[in-house]
Coordinates of C-alpha atoms in Angstrom, one line a residue:
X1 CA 49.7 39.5 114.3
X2 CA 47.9 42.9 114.2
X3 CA 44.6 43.0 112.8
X4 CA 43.5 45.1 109.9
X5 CA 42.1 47.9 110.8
X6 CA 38.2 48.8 109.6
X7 CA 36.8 52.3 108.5
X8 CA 34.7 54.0 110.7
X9 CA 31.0 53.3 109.2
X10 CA 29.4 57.0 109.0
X11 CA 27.0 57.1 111.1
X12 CA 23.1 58.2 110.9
X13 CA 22.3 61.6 110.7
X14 CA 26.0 63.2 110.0
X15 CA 27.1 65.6 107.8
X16 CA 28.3 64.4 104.4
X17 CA 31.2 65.8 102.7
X18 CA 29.9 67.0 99.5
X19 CA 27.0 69.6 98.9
X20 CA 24.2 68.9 96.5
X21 CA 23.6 71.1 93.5
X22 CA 20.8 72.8 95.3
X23 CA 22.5 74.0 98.5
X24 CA 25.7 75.6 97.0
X25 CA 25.8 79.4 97.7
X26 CA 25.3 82.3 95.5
X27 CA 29.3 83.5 95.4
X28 CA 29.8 79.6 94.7
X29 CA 29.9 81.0 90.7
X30 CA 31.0 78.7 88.0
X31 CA 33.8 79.7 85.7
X32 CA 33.2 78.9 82.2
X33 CA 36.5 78.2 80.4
X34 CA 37.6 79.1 77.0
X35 CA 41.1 79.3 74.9
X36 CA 41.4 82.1 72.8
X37 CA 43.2 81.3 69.7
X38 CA 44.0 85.4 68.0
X39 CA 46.4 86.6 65.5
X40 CA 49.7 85.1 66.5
X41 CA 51.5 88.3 65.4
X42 CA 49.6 90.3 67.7
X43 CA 49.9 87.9 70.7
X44 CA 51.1 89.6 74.4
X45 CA 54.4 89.0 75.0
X46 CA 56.0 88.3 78.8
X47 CA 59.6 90.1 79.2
X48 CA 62.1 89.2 81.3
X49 CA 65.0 91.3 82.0
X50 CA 68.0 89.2 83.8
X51 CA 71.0 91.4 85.1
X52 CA 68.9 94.5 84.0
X53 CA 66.8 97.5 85.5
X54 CA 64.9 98.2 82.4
X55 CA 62.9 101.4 82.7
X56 CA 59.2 101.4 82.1
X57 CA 58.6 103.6 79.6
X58 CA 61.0 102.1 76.9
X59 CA 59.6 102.4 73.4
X60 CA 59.4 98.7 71.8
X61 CA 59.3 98.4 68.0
X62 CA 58.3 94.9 67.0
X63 CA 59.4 93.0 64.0
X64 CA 58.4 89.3 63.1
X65 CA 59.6 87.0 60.4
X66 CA 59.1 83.4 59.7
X67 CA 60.7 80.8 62.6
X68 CA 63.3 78.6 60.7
X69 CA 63.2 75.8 62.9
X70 CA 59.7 74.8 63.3
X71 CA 58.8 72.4 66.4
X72 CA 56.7 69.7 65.7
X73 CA 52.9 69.9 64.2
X74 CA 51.2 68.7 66.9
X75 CA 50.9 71.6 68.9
X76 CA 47.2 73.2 69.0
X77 CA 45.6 75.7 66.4
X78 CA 45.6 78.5 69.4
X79 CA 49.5 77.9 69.4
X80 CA 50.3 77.1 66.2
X81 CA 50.6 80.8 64.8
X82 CA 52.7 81.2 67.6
X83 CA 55.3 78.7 66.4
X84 CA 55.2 79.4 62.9
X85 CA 57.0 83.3 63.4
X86 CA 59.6 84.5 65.7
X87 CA 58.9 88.2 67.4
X88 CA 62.0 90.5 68.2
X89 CA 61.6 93.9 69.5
X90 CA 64.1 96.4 69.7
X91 CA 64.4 100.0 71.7
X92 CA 67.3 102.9 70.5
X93 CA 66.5 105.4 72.4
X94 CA 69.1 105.1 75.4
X95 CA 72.1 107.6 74.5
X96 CA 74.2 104.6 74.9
X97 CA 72.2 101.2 75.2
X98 CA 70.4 99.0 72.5
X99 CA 67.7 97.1 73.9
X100 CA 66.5 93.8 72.5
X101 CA 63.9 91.2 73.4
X102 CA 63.5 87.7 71.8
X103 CA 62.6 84.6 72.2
X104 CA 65.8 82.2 73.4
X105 CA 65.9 78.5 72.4
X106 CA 68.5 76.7 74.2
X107 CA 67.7 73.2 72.4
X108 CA 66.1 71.0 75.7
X109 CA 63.0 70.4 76.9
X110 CA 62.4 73.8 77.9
X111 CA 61.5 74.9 74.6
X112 CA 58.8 72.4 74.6
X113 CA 57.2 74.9 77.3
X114 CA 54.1 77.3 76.5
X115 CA 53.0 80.4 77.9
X116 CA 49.5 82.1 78.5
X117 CA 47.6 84.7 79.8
X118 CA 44.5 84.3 81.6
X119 CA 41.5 86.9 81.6
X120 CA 39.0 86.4 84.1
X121 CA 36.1 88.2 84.1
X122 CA 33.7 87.9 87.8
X123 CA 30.6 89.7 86.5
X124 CA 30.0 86.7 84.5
X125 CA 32.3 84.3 85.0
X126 CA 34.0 83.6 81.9
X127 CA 37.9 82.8 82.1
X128 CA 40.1 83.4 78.5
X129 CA 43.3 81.8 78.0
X130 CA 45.2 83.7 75.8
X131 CA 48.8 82.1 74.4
X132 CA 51.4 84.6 74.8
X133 CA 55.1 84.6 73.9
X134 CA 58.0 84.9 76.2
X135 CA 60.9 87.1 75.4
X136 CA 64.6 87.8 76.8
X137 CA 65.5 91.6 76.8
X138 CA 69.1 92.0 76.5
X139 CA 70.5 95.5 76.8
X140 CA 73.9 96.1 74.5
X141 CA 76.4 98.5 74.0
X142 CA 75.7 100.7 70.9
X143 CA 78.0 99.4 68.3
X144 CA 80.9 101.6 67.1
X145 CA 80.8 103.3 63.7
X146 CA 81.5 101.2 60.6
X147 CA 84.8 102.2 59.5
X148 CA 84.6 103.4 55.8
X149 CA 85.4 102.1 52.7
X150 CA 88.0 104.1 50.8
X151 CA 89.8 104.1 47.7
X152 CA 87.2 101.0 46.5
X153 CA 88.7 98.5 48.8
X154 CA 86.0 95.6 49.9
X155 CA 84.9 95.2 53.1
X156 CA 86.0 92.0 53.6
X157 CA 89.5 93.1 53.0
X158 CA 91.2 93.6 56.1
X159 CA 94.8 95.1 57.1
X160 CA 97.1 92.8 58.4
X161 CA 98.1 93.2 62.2
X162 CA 100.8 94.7 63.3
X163 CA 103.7 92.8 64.9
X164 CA 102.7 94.4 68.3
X165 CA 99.4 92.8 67.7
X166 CA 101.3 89.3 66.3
X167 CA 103.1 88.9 69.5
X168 CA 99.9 89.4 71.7
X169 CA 97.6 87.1 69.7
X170 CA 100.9 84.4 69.9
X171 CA 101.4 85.2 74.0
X172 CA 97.3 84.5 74.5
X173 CA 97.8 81.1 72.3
X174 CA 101.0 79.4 73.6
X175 CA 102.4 81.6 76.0
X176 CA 103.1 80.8 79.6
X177 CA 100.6 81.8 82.5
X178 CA 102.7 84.5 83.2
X179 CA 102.9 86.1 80.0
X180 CA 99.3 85.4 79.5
X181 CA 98.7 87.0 83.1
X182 CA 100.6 90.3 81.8
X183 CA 98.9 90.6 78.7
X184 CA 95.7 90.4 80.3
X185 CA 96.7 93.1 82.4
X186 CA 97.9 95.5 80.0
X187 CA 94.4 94.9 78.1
X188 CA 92.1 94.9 81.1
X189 CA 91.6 98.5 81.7
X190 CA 92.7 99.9 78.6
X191 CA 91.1 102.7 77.3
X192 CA 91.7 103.4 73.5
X193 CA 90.2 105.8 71.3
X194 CA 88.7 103.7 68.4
X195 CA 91.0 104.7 65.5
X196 CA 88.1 104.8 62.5
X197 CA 86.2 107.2 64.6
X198 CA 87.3 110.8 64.8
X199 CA 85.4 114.1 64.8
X200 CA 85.3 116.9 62.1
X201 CA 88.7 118.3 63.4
X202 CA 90.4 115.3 62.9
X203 CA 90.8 114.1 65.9
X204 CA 90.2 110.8 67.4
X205 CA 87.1 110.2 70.1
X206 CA 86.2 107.4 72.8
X207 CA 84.1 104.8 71.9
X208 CA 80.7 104.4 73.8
X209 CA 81.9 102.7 76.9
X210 CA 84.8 104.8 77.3
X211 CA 82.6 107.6 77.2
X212 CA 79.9 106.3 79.9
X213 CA 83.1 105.8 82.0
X214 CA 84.7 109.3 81.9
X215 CA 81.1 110.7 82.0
X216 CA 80.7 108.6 85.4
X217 CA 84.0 109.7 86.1
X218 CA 83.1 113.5 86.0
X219 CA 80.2 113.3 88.1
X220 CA 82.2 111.3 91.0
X221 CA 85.2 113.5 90.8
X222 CA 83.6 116.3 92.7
X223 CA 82.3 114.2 95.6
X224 CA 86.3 113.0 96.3
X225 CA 87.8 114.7 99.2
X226 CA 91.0 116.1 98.9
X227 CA 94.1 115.0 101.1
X228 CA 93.5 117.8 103.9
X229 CA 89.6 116.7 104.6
X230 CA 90.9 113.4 104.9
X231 CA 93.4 113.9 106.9
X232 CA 90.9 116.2 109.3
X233 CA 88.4 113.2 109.1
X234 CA 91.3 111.3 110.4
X235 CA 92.0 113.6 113.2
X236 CA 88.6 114.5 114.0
X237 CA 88.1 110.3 114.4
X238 CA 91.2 109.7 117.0
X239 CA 90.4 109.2 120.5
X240 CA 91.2 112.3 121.9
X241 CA 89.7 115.7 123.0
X242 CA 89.0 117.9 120.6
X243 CA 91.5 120.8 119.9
X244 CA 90.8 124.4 119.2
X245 CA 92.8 124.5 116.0
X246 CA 92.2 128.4 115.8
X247 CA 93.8 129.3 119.1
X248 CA 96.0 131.6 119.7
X249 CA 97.3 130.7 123.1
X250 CA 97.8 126.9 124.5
X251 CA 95.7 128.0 126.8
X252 CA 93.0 128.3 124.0
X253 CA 93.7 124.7 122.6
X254 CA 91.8 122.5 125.2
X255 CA 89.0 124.2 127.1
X256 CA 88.8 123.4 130.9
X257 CA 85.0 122.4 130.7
X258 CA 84.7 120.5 128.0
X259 CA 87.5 118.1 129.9
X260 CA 85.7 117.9 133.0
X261 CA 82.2 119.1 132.1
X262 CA 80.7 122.1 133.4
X263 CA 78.3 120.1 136.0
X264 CA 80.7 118.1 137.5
X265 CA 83.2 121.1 137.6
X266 CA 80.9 122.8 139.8
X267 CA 80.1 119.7 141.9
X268 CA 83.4 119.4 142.9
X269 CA 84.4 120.0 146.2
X270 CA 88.4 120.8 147.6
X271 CA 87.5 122.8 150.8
X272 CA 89.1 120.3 152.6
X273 CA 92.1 120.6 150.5
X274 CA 92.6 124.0 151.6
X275 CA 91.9 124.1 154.8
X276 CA 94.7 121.0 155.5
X277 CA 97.3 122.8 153.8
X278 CA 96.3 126.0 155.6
X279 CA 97.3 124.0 158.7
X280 CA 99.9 122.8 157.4
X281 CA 98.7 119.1 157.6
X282 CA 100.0 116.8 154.9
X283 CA 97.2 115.2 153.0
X284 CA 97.4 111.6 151.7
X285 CA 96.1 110.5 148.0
X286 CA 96.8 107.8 146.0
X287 CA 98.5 109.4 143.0
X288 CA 102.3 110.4 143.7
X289 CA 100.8 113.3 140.8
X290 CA 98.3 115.3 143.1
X291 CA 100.3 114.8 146.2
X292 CA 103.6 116.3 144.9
X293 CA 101.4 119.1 143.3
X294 CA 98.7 119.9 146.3
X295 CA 100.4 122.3 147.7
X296 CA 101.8 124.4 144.7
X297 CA 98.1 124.5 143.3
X298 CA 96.5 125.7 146.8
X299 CA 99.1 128.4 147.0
X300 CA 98.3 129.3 143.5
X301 CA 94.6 130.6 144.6
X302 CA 93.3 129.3 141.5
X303 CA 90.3 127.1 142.5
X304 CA 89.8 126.3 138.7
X305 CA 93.4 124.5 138.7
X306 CA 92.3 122.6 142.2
X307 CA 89.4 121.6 141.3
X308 CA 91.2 119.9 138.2
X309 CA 93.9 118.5 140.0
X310 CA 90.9 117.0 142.1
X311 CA 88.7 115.4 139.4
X312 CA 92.4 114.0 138.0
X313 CA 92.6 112.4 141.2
X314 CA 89.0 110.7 140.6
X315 CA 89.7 109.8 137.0
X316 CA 93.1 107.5 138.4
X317 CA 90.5 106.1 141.2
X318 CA 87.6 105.2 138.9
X319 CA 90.4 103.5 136.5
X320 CA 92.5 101.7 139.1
X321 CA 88.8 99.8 140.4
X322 CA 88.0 98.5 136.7
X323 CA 87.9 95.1 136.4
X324 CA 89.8 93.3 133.8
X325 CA 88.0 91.5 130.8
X326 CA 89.0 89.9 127.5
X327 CA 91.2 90.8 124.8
X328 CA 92.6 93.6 126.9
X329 CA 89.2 95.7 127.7
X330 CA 88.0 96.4 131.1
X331 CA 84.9 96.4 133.0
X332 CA 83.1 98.3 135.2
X333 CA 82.0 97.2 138.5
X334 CA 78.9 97.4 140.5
X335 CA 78.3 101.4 141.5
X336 CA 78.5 100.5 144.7
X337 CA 82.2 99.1 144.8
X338 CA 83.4 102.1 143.0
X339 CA 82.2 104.3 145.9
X340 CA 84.0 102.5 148.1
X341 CA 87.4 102.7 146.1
X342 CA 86.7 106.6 145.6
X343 CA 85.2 108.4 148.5
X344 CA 82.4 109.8 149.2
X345 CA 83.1 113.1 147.7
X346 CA 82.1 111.6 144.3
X347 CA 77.8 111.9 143.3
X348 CA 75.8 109.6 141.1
X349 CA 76.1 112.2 138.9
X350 CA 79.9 112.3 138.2
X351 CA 79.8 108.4 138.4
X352 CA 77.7 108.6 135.2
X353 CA 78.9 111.4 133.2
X354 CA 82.0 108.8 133.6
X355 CA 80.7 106.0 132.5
X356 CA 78.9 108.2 129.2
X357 CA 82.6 109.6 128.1
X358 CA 84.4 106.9 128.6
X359 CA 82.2 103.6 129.4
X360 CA 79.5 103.8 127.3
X361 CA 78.2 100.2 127.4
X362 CA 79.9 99.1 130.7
X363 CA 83.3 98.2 128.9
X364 CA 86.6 100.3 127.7
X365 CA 88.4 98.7 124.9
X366 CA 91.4 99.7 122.8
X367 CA 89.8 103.3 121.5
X368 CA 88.1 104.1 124.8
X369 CA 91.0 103.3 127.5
X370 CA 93.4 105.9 124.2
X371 CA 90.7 108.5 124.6
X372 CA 90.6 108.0 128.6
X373 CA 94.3 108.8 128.7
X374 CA 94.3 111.4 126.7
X375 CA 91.8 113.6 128.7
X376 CA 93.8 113.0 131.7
X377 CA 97.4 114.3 129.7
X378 CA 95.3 117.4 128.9
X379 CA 94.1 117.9 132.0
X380 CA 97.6 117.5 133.4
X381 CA 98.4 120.3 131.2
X382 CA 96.0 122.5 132.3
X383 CA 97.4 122.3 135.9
X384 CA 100.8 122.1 135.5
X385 CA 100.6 125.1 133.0
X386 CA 101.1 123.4 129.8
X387 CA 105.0 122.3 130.4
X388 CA 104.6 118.1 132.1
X389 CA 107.0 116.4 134.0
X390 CA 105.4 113.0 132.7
X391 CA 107.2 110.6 135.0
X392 CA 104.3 111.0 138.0
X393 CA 101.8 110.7 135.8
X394 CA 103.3 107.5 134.3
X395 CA 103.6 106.0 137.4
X396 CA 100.0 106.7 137.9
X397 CA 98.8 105.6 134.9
X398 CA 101.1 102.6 135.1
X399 CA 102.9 102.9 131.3
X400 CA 105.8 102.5 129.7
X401 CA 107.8 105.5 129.0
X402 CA 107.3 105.2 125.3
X403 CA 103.0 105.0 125.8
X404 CA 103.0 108.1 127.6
X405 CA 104.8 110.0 125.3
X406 CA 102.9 108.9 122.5
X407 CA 99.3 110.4 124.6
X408 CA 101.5 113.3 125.0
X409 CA 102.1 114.2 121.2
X410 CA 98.7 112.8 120.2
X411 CA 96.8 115.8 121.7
X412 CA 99.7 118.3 120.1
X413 CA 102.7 118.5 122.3
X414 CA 106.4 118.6 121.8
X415 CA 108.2 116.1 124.2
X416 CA 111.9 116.3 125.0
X417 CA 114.7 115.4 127.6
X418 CA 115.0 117.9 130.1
X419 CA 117.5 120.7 130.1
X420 CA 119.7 121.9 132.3
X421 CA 117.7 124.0 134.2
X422 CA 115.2 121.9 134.2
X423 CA 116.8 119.4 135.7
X424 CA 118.1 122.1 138.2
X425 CA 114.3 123.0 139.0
X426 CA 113.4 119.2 139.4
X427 CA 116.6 118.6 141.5
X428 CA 117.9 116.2 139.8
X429 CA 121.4 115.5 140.2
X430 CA 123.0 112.8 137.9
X431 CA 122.3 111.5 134.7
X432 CA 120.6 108.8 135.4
X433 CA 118.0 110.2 137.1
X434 CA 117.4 112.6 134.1
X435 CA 116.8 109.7 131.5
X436 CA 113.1 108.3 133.0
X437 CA 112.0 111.9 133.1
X438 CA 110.4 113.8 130.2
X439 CA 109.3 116.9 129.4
X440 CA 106.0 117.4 127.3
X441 CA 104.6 121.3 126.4
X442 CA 102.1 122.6 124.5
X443 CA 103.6 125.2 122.3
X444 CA 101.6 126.5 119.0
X445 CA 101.6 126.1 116.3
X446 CA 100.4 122.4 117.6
X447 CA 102.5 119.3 115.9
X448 CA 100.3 116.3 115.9
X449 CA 101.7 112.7 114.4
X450 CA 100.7 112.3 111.0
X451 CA 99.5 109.5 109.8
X452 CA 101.8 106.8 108.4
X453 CA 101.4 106.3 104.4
X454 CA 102.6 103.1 103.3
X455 CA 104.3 103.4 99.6
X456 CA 104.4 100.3 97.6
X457 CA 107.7 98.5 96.5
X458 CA 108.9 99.0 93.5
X459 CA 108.4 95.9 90.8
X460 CA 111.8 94.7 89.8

């Protein structure tokens, strides 16, 4: 059984925990307290605006008038004048909006709840609380015009609805939730010009509400691109090189240098190249595109065209080391292993003007590994002068026949079956053979897909 445990008996000598009178310090002040009881008419107010960004500099009027319902009597003399009138102000001045502020009741205990203000004063200390009501501002739409009172008719006298409007108030009573549905449609977003209001020609205007809409409506309208600046956003958005869409030449449409980049254009090095097919000394790669193409380019001259049949050879390297990741994206590997599956010809610098156009944070996704296959399409049109056998670089690439043709006639080309003298020139003897080949070129004016719009069904 534990025992109860003492206090600690304060011992000699220690500090106590209050202060006398005498040692309190000077900003120690005391407040002296006082309720300020006032005109009850000319009480402050606190407004709250819910749902609202009320400006500032709203002009108020006030009005007061005797409160009906009277709360009970014992409440004190600096609220009383408070309960026994009701304040309302109200604001016209918005174009469009009435503003009003009143005091709510909603009938609990919350009306049982009082409000002040207090004033403090620290040069000498004296704090005034001041009781203040609390008002609601509600902001309205400006009511429509009256409609007039002809011929000496009352205004209670009404005209009886139409059978339009029979049959709409008898669908929202008893009809089914599908009728109720379309009715509630048809009515949602009407917008009907009010019939009793109408200008001095005689002819019918929007109330205020359809009027703040079509004003809205006008100032928006200007900022809404039309169906060609979408459908260049579009374009310009697609993972692909950007075309010259002012060219006059195919040879104008993708420029060399902005495919490989003017550094690593000038890094690149195919002396060896030439010199084995000088000799006449065949020259292994692994792409069955630059090896049945070596030769033709060095005989060429062009070192432009070698030098891009070169880098195309690095691009197919650098892909074929990625490493495979989720959901179809693939990584890059350590620096280090991609030199070895390379070469040595490629520099740190190439290895990360790669990664910037086409690994940006280590990874290729969906849009990345597009816009990777693109460049090297382009860049097989560049070398092969802008008419591609695509069936090398498909096997390269490792694609279906339909993928490559769609890289093709994403960056602008017509693709087609071989003809005749095509297949002549490509030695290809039956039919067969003929089918997994196609031809893509680049031929101006450029024909890109264009982008699928999908139009609703029909309601039966």
């Amino acid at each position: 059984m534990s025992e109860k445990k003492r206090k600690r008996a304060i011992e000699e000598g220690g500090r106590p925990n209050k202060k006398p009178a005498s040692e309190r310090s000077a900003s120690e002040q005391i407040v002296k307290f006082s309720i300020v009881s006032g005109n009850g008419d000319c009480a402050p107010a606190i407004a709250v605006a819910p749902g609202l960004d009320l400006p500032t500099n709203v002009p108020l009027q006030a009005y007061t008038k005797v409160r009906t319902n009277t709360v009970s009597s014992s409440a004190s003399t600096a609220t009383s004048t408070l309960l026994e009138s009701e304040l309302l102000l109200h604001c016209s001045a918005h174009p469009k909006l009435d503003y009003t502020a009143r005091e709510e009741s909603s009938g609990g205990a919350d009306d049982l709840l009082r409000h002040y203000v207090g004033v403090y004063d620290p040069a000498t200390g004296d704090l005034q609380i001041v009781p203040v009501r609390k008002v609601t501002v509600r902001g309205t739409l400006r009511s429509t015009i009256a409609p007039e009172i002809r011929d000496g008719s009352s205004e209670d006298e009404k005209a009886p609805p139409s059978r339009f409007e029979a049959r709409t108030l008898l669908g929202e009573a008893f009809g089914t939730k599908k009728s109720q549905k379309a009715i509630r449609a048809l009515t949602e977003n009407a917008i009907a010009p009010q019939k009793s209001s109408q200008n001095s020609s005689g002819k019918s205007i929007l109330d205020p509400l359809a009027s703040a809409i079509i004003d809205s409506m006008s100032q928006t309208a200007g900022a809404v691109p039309s169906r060609e600046e979408l459908q260049a956003a579009i374009d310009g958005a697609k993972p692909r090189p950007t075309p010259n869409l002012e060219a006059e030449t195919p040879a104008e449409v993708y420029n060399i240098e902005d495919l490989v980049g003017a550094s690593s254009l000038k890094a690149l090095k195919v002396r060896d190249w030439q010199s084995a097919v000088e000799a006449n000394k065949e020259v292994q790669t692994s792409s069955k595109y630059v090896s049945r193409r070596l030769v033709s380019v060095v005989s060429s001259k062009n070192i432009v065209r070698l030098k891009a049949l070169r880098y195309v050879l690095l691009l197919l390297d650098w892909y074929s080391c990625l490493k495979p990741g989720m959901k179809g994206m693939k990584k890059l590997p350590l620096r280090e292993e991609i030199i070895k599956a390379v070469g040595g010809e490629i520099t740190g610098s190439m290895l990360e003007s790669l990664r910037k156009k086409f690994a940006p944070d280590g990874n290729m996704n969906k849009w990345t590994i597009d816009n990777f296959m693109t460049h090297v399409c382009a860049l097989t049109l560049f070398i092969d002068l802008y008419e591609v056998d695509t069936s090398d670089i498909r096997d390269d690439l490792r694609l279906g026949s339909k993928q490559i043709v769609q890289y093709f006639q994403e960056i602008g080309c017509r693709v087609a079956n071989p003809t005749e003298t095509e297949q002549k020139k490509m030695k290809l003897s039956t039919k067969a053979e003929s089918v997994t080949h196609k031809i893509a070129k680049l031929r101006l004016p450029l024909q890109f897909p264009k982008t699928r719009t999908i139009v609703p069904k029909k309601r039966r």
